PDB file of C-alpha atoms and ligand atoms in Angstrom:
ATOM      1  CA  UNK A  23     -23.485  -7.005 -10.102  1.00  0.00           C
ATOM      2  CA  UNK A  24     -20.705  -4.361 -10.334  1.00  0.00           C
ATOM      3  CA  UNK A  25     -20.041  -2.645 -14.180  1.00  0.00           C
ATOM      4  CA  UNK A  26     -16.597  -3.586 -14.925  1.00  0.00           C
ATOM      5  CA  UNK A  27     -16.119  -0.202 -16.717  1.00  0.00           C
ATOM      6  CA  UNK A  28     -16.136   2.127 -12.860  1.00  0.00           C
ATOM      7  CA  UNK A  29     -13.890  -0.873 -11.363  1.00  0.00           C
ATOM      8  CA  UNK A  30     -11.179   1.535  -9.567  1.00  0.00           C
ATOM      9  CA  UNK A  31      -7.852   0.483 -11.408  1.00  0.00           C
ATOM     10  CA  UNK A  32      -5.704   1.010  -8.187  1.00  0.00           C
ATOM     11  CA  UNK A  33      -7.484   0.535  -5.136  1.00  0.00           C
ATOM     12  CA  UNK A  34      -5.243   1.058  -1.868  1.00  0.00           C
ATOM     13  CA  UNK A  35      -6.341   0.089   1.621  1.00  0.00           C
ATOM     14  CA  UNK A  36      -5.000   1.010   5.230  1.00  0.00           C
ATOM     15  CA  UNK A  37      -6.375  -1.410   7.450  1.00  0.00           C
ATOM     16  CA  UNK A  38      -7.322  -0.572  10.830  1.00  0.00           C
ATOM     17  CA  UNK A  39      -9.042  -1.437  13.599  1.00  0.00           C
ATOM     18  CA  UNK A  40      -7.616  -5.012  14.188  1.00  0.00           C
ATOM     19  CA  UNK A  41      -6.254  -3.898  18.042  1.00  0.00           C
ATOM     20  CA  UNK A  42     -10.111  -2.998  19.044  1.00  0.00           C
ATOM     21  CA  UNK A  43     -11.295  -5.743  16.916  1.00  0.00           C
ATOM     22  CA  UNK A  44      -9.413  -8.403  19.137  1.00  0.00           C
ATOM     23  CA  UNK A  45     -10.254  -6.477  22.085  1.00  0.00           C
ATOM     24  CA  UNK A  46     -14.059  -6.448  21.176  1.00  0.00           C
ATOM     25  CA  UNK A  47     -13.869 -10.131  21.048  1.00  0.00           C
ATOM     26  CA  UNK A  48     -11.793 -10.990  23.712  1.00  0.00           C
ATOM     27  CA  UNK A  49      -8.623 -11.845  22.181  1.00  0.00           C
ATOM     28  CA  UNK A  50      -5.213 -11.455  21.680  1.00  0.00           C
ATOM     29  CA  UNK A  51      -3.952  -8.750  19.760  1.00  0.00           C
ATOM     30  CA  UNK A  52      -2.137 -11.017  17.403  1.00  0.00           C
ATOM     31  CA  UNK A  53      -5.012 -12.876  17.485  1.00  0.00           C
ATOM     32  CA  UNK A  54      -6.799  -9.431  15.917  1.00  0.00           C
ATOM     33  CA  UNK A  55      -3.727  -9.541  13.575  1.00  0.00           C
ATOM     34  CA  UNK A  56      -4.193 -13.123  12.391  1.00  0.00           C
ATOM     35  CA  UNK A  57      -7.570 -12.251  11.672  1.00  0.00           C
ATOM     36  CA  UNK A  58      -6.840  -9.173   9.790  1.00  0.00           C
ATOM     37  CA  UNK A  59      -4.056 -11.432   7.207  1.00  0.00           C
ATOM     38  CA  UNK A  60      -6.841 -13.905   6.643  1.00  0.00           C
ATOM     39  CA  UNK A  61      -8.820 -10.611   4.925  1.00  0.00           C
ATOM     40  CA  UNK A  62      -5.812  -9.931   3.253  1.00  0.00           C
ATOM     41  CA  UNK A  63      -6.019 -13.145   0.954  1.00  0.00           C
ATOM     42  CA  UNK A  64      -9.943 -12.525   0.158  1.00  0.00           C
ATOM     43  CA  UNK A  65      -9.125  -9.235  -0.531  1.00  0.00           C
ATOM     44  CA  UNK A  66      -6.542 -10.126  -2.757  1.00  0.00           C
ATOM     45  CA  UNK A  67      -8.681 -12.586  -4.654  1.00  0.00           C
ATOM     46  CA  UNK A  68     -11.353 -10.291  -4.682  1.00  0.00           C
ATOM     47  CA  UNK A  69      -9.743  -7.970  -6.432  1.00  0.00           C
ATOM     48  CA  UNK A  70      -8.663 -10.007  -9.341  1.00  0.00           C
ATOM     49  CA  UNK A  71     -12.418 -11.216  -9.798  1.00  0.00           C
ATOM     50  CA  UNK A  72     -13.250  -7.367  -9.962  1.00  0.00           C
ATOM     51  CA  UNK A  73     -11.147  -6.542 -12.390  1.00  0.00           C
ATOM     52  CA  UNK A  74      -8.689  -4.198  -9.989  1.00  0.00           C
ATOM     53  CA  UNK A  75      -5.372  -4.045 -11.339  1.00  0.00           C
ATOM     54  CA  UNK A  76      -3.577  -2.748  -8.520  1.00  0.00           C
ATOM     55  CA  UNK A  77      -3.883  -3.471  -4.618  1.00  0.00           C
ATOM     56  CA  UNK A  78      -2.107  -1.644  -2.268  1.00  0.00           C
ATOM     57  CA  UNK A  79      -2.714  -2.539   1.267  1.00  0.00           C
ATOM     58  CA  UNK A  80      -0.611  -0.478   4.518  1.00  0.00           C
ATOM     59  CA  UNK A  81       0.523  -3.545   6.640  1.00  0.00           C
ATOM     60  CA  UNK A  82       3.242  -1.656   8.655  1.00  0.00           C
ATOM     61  CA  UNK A  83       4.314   1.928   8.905  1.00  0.00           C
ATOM     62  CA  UNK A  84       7.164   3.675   9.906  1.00  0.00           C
ATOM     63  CA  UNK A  85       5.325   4.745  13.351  1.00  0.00           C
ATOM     64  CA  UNK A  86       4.123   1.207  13.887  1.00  0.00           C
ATOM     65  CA  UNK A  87       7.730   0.599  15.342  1.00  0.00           C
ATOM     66  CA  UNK A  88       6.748   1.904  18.509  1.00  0.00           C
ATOM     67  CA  UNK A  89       4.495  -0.880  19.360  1.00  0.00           C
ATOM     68  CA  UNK A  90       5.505  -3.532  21.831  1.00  0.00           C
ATOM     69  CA  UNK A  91       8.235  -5.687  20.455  1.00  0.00           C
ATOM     70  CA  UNK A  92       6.336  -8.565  20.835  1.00  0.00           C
ATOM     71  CA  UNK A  93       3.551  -6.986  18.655  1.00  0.00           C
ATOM     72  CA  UNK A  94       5.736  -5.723  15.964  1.00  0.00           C
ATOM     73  CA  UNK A  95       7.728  -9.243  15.832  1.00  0.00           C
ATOM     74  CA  UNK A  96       4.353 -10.696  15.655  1.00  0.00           C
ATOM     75  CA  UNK A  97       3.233  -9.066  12.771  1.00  0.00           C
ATOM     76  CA  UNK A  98       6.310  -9.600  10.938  1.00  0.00           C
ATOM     77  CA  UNK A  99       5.815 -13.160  11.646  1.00  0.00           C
ATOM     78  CA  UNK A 100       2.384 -13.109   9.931  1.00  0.00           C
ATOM     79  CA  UNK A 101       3.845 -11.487   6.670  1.00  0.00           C
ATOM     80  CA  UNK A 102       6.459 -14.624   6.533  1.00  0.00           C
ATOM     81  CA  UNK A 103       3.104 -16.708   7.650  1.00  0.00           C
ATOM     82  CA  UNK A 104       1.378 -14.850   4.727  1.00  0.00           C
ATOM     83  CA  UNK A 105       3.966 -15.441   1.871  1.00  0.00           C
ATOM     84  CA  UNK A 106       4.577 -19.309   2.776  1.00  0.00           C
ATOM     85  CA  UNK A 107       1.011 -20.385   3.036  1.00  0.00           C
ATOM     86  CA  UNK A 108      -0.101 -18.128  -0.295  1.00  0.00           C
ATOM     87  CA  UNK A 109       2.918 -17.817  -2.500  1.00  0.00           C
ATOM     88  CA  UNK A 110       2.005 -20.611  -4.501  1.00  0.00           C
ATOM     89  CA  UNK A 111      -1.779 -19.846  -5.037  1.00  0.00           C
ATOM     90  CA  UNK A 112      -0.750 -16.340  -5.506  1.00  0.00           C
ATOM     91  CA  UNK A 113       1.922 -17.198  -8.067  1.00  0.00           C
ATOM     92  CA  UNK A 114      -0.847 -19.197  -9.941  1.00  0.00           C
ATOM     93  CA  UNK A 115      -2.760 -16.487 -10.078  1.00  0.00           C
ATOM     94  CA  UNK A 116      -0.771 -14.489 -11.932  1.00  0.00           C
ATOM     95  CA  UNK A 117      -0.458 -11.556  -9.124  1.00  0.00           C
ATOM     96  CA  UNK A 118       2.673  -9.950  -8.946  1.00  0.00           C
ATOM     97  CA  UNK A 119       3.923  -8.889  -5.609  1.00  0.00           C
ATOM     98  CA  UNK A 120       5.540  -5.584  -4.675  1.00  0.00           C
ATOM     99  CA  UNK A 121       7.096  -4.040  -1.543  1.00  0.00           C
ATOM    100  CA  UNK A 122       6.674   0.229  -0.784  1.00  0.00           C
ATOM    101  CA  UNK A 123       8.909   0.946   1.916  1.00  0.00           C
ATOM    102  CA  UNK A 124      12.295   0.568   3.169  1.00  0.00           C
ATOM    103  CA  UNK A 125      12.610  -3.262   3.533  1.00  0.00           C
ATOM    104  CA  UNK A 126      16.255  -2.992   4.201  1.00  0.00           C
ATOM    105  CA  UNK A 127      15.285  -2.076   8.397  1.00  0.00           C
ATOM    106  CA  UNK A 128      12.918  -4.943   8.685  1.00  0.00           C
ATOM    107  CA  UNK A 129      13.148  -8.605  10.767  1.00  0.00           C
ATOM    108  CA  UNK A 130      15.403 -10.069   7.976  1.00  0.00           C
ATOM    109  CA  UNK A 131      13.291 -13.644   7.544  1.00  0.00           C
ATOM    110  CA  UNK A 132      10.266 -11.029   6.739  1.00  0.00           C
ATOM    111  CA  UNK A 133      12.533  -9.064   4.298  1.00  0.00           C
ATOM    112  CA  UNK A 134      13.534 -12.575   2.761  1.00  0.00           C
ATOM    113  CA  UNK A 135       9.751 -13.725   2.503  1.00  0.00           C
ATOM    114  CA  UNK A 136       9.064 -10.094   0.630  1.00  0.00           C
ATOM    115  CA  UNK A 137      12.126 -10.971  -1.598  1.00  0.00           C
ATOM    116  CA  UNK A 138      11.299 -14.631  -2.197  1.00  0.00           C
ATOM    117  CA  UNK A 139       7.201 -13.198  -3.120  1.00  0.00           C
ATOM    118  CA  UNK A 140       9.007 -10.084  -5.582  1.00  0.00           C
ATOM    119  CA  UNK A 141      11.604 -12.701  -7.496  1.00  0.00           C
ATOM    120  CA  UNK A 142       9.035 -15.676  -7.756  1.00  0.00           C
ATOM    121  CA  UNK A 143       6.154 -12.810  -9.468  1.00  0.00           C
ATOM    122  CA  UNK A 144       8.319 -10.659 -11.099  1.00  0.00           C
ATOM    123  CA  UNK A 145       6.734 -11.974 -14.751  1.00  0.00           C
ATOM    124  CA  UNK A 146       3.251 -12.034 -13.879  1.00  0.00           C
ATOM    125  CA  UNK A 147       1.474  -9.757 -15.465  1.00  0.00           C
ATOM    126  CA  UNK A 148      -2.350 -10.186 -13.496  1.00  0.00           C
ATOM    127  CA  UNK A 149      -2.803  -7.591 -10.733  1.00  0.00           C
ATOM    128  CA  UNK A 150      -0.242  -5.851  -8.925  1.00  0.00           C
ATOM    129  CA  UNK A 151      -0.751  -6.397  -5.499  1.00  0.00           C
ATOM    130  CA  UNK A 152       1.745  -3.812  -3.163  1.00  0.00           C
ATOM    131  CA  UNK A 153       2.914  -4.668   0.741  1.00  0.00           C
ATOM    132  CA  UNK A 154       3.363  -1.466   2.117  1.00  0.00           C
ATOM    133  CA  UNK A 155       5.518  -2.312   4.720  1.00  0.00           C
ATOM    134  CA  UNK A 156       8.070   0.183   7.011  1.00  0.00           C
ATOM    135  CA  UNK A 157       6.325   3.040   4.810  1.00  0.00           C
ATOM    136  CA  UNK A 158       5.993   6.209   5.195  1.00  0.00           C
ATOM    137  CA  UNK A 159       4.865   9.144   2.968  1.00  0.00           C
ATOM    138  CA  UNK A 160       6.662  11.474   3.831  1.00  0.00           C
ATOM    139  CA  UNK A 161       9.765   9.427   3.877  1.00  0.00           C
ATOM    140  CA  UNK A 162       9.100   8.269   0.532  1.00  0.00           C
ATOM    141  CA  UNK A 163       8.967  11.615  -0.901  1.00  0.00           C
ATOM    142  CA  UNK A 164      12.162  12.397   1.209  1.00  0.00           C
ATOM    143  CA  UNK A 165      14.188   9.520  -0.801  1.00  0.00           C
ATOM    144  CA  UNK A 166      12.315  10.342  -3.732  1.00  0.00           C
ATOM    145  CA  UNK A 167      14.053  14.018  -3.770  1.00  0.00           C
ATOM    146  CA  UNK A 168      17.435  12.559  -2.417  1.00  0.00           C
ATOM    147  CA  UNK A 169      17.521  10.296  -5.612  1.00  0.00           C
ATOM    148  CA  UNK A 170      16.529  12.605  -8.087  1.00  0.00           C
ATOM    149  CA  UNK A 171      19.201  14.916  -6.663  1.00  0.00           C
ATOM    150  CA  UNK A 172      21.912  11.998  -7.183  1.00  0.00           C
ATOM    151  CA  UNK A 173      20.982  11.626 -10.842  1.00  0.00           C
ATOM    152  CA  UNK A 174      21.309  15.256 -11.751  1.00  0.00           C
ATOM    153  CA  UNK A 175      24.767  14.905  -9.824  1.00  0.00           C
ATOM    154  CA  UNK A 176      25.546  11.958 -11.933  1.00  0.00           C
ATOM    155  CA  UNK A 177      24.309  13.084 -15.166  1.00  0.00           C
ATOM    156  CA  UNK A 178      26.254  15.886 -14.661  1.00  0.00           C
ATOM    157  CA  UNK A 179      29.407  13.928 -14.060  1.00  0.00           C
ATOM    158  CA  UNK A 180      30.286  12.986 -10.690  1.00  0.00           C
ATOM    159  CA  UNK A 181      30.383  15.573  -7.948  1.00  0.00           C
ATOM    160  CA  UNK A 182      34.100  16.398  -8.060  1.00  0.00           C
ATOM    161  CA  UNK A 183      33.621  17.970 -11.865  1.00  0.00           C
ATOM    162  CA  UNK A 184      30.276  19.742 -11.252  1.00  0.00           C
ATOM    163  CA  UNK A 185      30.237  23.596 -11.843  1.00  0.00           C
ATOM    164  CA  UNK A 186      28.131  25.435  -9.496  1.00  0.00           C
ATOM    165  CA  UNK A 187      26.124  27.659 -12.253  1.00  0.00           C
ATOM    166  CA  UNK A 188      25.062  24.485 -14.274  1.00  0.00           C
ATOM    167  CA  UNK A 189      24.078  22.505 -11.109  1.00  0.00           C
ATOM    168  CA  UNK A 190      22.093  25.024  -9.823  1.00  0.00           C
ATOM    169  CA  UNK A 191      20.157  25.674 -12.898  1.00  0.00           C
ATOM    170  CA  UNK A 192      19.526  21.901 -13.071  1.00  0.00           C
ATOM    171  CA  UNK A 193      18.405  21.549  -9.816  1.00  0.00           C
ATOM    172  CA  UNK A 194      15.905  24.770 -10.252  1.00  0.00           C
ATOM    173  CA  UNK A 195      14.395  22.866 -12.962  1.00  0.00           C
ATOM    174  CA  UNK A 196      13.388  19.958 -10.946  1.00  0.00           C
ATOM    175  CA  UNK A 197       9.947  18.338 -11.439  1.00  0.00           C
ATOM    176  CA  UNK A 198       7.591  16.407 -10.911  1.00  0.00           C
ATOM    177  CA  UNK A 199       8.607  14.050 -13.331  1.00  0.00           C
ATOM    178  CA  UNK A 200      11.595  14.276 -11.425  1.00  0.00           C
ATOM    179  CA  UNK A 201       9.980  12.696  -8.147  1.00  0.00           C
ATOM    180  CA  UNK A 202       7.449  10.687  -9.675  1.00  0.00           C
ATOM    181  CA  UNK A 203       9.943   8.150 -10.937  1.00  0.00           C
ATOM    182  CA  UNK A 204      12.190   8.292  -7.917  1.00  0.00           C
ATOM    183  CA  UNK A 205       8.754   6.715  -5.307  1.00  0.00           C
ATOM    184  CA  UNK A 206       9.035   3.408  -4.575  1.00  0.00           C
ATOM    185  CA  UNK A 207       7.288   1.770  -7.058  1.00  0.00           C
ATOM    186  CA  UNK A 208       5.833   2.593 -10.689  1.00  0.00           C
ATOM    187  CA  UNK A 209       2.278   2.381 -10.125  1.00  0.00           C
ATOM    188  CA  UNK A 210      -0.849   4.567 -10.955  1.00  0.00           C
ATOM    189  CA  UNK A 211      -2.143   6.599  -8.503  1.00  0.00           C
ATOM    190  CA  UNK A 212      -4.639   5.112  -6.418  1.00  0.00           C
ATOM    191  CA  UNK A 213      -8.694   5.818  -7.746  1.00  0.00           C
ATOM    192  CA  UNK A 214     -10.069   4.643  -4.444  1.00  0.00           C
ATOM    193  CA  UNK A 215      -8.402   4.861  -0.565  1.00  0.00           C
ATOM    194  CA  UNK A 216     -10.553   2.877   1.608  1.00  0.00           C
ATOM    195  CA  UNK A 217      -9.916   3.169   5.303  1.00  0.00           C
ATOM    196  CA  UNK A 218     -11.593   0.738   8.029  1.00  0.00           C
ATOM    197  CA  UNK A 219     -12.600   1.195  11.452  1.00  0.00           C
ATOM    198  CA  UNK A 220     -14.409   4.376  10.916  1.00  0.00           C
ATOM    199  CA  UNK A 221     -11.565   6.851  11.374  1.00  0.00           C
ATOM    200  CA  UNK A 222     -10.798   9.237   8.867  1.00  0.00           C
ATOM    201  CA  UNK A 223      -7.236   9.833   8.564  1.00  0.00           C
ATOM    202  CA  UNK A 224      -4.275   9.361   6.224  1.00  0.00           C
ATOM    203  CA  UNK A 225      -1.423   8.360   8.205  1.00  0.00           C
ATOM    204  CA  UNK A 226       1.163   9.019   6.427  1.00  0.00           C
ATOM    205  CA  UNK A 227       0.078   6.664   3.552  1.00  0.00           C
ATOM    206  CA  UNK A 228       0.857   7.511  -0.505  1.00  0.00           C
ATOM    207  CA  UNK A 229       1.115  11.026   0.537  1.00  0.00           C
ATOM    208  CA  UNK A 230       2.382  11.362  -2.762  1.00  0.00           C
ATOM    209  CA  UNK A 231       0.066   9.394  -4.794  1.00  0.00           C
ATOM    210  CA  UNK A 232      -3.050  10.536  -3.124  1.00  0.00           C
ATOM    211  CA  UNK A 233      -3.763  14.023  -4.555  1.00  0.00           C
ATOM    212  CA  UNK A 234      -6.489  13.140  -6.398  1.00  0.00           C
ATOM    213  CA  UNK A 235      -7.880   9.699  -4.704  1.00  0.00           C
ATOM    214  CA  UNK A 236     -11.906   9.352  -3.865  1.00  0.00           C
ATOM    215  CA  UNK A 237     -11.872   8.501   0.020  1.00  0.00           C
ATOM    216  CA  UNK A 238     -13.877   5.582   1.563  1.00  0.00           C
ATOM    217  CA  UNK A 239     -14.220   5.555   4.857  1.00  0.00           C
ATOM    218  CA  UNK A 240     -15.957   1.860   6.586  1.00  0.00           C
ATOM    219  CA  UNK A 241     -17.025   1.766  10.294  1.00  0.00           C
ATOM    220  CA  UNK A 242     -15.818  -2.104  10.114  1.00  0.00           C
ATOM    221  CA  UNK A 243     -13.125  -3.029  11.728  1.00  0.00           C
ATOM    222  CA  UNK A 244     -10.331  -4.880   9.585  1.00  0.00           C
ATOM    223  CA  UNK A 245     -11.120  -7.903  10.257  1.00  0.00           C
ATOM    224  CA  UNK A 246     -14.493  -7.705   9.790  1.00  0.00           C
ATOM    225  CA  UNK A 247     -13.874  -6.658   6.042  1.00  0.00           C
ATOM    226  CA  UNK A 248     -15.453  -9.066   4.471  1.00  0.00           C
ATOM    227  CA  UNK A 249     -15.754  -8.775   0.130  1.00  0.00           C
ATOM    228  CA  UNK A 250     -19.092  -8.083   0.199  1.00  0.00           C
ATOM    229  CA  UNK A 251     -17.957  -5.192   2.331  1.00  0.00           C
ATOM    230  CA  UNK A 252     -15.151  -4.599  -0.338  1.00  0.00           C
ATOM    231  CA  UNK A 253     -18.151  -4.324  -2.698  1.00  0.00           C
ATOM    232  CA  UNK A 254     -19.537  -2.117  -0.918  1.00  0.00           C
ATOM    233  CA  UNK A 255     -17.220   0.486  -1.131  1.00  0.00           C
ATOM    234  CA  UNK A 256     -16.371   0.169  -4.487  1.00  0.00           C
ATOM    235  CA  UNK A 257     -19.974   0.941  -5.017  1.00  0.00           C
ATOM    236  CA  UNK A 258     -19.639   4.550  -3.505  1.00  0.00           C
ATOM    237  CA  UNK A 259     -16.533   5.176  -5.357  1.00  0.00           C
ATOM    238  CA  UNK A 260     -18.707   4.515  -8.374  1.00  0.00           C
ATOM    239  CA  UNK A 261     -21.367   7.157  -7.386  1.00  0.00           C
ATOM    240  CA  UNK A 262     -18.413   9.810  -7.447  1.00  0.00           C
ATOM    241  CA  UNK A 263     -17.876  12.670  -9.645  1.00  0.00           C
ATOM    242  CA  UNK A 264     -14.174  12.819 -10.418  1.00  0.00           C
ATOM    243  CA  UNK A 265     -12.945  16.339 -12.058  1.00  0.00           C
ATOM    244  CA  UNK A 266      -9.490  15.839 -10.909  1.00  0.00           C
ATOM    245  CA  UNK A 267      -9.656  19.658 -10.777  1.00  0.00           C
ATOM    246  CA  UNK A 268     -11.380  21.056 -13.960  1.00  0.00           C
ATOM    247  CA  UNK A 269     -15.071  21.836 -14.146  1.00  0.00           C
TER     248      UNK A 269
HETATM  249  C1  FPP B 496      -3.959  -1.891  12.037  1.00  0.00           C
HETATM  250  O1  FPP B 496      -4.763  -2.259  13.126  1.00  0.00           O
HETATM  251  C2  FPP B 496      -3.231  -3.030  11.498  1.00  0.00           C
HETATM  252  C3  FPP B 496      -1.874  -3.177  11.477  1.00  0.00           C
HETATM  253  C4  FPP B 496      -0.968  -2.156  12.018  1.00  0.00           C
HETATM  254  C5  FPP B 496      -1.220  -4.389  10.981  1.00  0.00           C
HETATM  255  C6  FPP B 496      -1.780  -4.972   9.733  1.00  0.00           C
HETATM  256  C7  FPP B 496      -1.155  -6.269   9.502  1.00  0.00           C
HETATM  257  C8  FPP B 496      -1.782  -7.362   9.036  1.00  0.00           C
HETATM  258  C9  FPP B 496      -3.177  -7.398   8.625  1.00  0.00           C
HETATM  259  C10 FPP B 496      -0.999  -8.639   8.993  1.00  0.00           C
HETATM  260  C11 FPP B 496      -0.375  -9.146   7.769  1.00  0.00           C
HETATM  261  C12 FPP B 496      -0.297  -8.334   6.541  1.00  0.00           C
HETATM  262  C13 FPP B 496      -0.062  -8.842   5.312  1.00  0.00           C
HETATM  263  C14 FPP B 496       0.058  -7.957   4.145  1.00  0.00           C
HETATM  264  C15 FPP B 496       0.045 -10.275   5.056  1.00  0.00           C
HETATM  265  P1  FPP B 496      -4.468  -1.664  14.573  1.00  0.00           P
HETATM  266  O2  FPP B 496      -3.633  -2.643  15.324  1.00  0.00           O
HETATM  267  O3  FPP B 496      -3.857  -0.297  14.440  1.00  0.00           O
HETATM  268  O4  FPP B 496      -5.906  -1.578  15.166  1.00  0.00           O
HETATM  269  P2  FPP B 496      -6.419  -0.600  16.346  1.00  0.00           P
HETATM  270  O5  FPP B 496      -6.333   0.800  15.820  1.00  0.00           O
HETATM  271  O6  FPP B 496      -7.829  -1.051  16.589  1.00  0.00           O
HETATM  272  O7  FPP B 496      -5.520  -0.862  17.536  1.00  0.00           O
END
């Protein structure tokens, strides 16, 4: 039995591996991709029985555009497949749903699914669990800088009245702080990355949020995540020494 006092508070998940999954077994790709959402609502409920607080899977990135069309529409079609057959159980749970990632360039039912799962949650207060969806780190970072640009222009008073000396010694001052607020989404940094399939890359995920995150890296393939997998891994996160720097 896990300790609840280890439990990672923000645990964040790319999963891979659902392409050579379905090829392993003879199947579709989508198929691989069906398979791979079905994890996604153990993982979610596995999570709340842990005592997570916040789940952050990687369902789409920026890059993943380049697929086929018919792949990309397909897994767009499993989000809206996702949020119709869960939404209520999820709701009942108490989860509230979030979206990292620029929803605005997506199929527009699947944006309308993500905004249907964000209104219907917005007063939960159980565990958070994120969709990162058309993300991409460095993008996010990007925006994160454009908007905290804007506010010093607008605090200032509107970019027709600005005076060169007192912009520039605003913008000079710019900080972390600054950025922090400006990602998508006010969440915690992630304790534990998990990445399946066994390869060992980042991907342009939380870029931001990562710089102190304990890595897990599992040789199963996505959809063979299973939660006793899930366990698994939270188990090596516990064995970790965090120093998040000092000594
Ligand atoms: C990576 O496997 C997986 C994806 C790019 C898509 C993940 C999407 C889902 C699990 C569907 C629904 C999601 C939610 C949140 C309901 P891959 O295709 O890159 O695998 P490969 O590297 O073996 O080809």
């Amino acid at each position: 039995m896990l300790d609840t006092e280890s439990i990672p508070k923000h645990v964040a998940i790319i999963m891979d591996g659902n392409g050579r999954w379905a090829r392993q077994n003879k199947l579709s790709i989508l198929r691989g991709h069906n398979a791979g959402m079905l994890r996604v609502k153990e993982v979610v409920k596995e999570s709340d029985r842990l005592g997570v607080k916040y789940l952050t899977v990687y369902a789409f990135s920026t890059e993943n555009f380049k697929r086929s069309s018919e792949e990309v529409s397909g897994i767009f079609s499993l989000v809206c497949k996702f949020v119709d057959s869960e939404l209520d159980e999820i709701f009942e749970n108490n989860v509230k749903v979030g979206v990292l990632g620029d929803i605005d360039k997506i199929p527009e039912n699947a944006a309308v699914s993500l905004k249907r799962a964000i209104d219907r949650t917005a007063n939960n207060d159980g565990l958070v669990f994120n969709v990162a969806i058309n993300y991409g780190g460095r993008a996010e970072i990007t925006r994160a800088a454009r908007l905290a640009c804007k506010e010093i222009i607008n605090d200032i008073g509107g970019a027709d009245a600005i005076d060169r000396k007192s912009l520039l010694s605003r913008l000079c001052d710019l900080n972390e702080a600054d950025l922090s607020k400006n990602m998508y989404a006010d969440i915690p940094d992630p304790d534990l990355v998990i990445r399946t399939s066994g390869e060992e890359r980042i991907s342009n995920f939380l870029l931001w949020q990562i710089a102190y995150s304990e890595f897990v890296f599992a040789k199963e393939y996505w959809p063979e995540f299973t939660p006793d997998v899930y366990r698994r891994c939270i188990e090596e996160y516990k064995n970790r020494q965090r120093r998040f720097g000092s000594r």
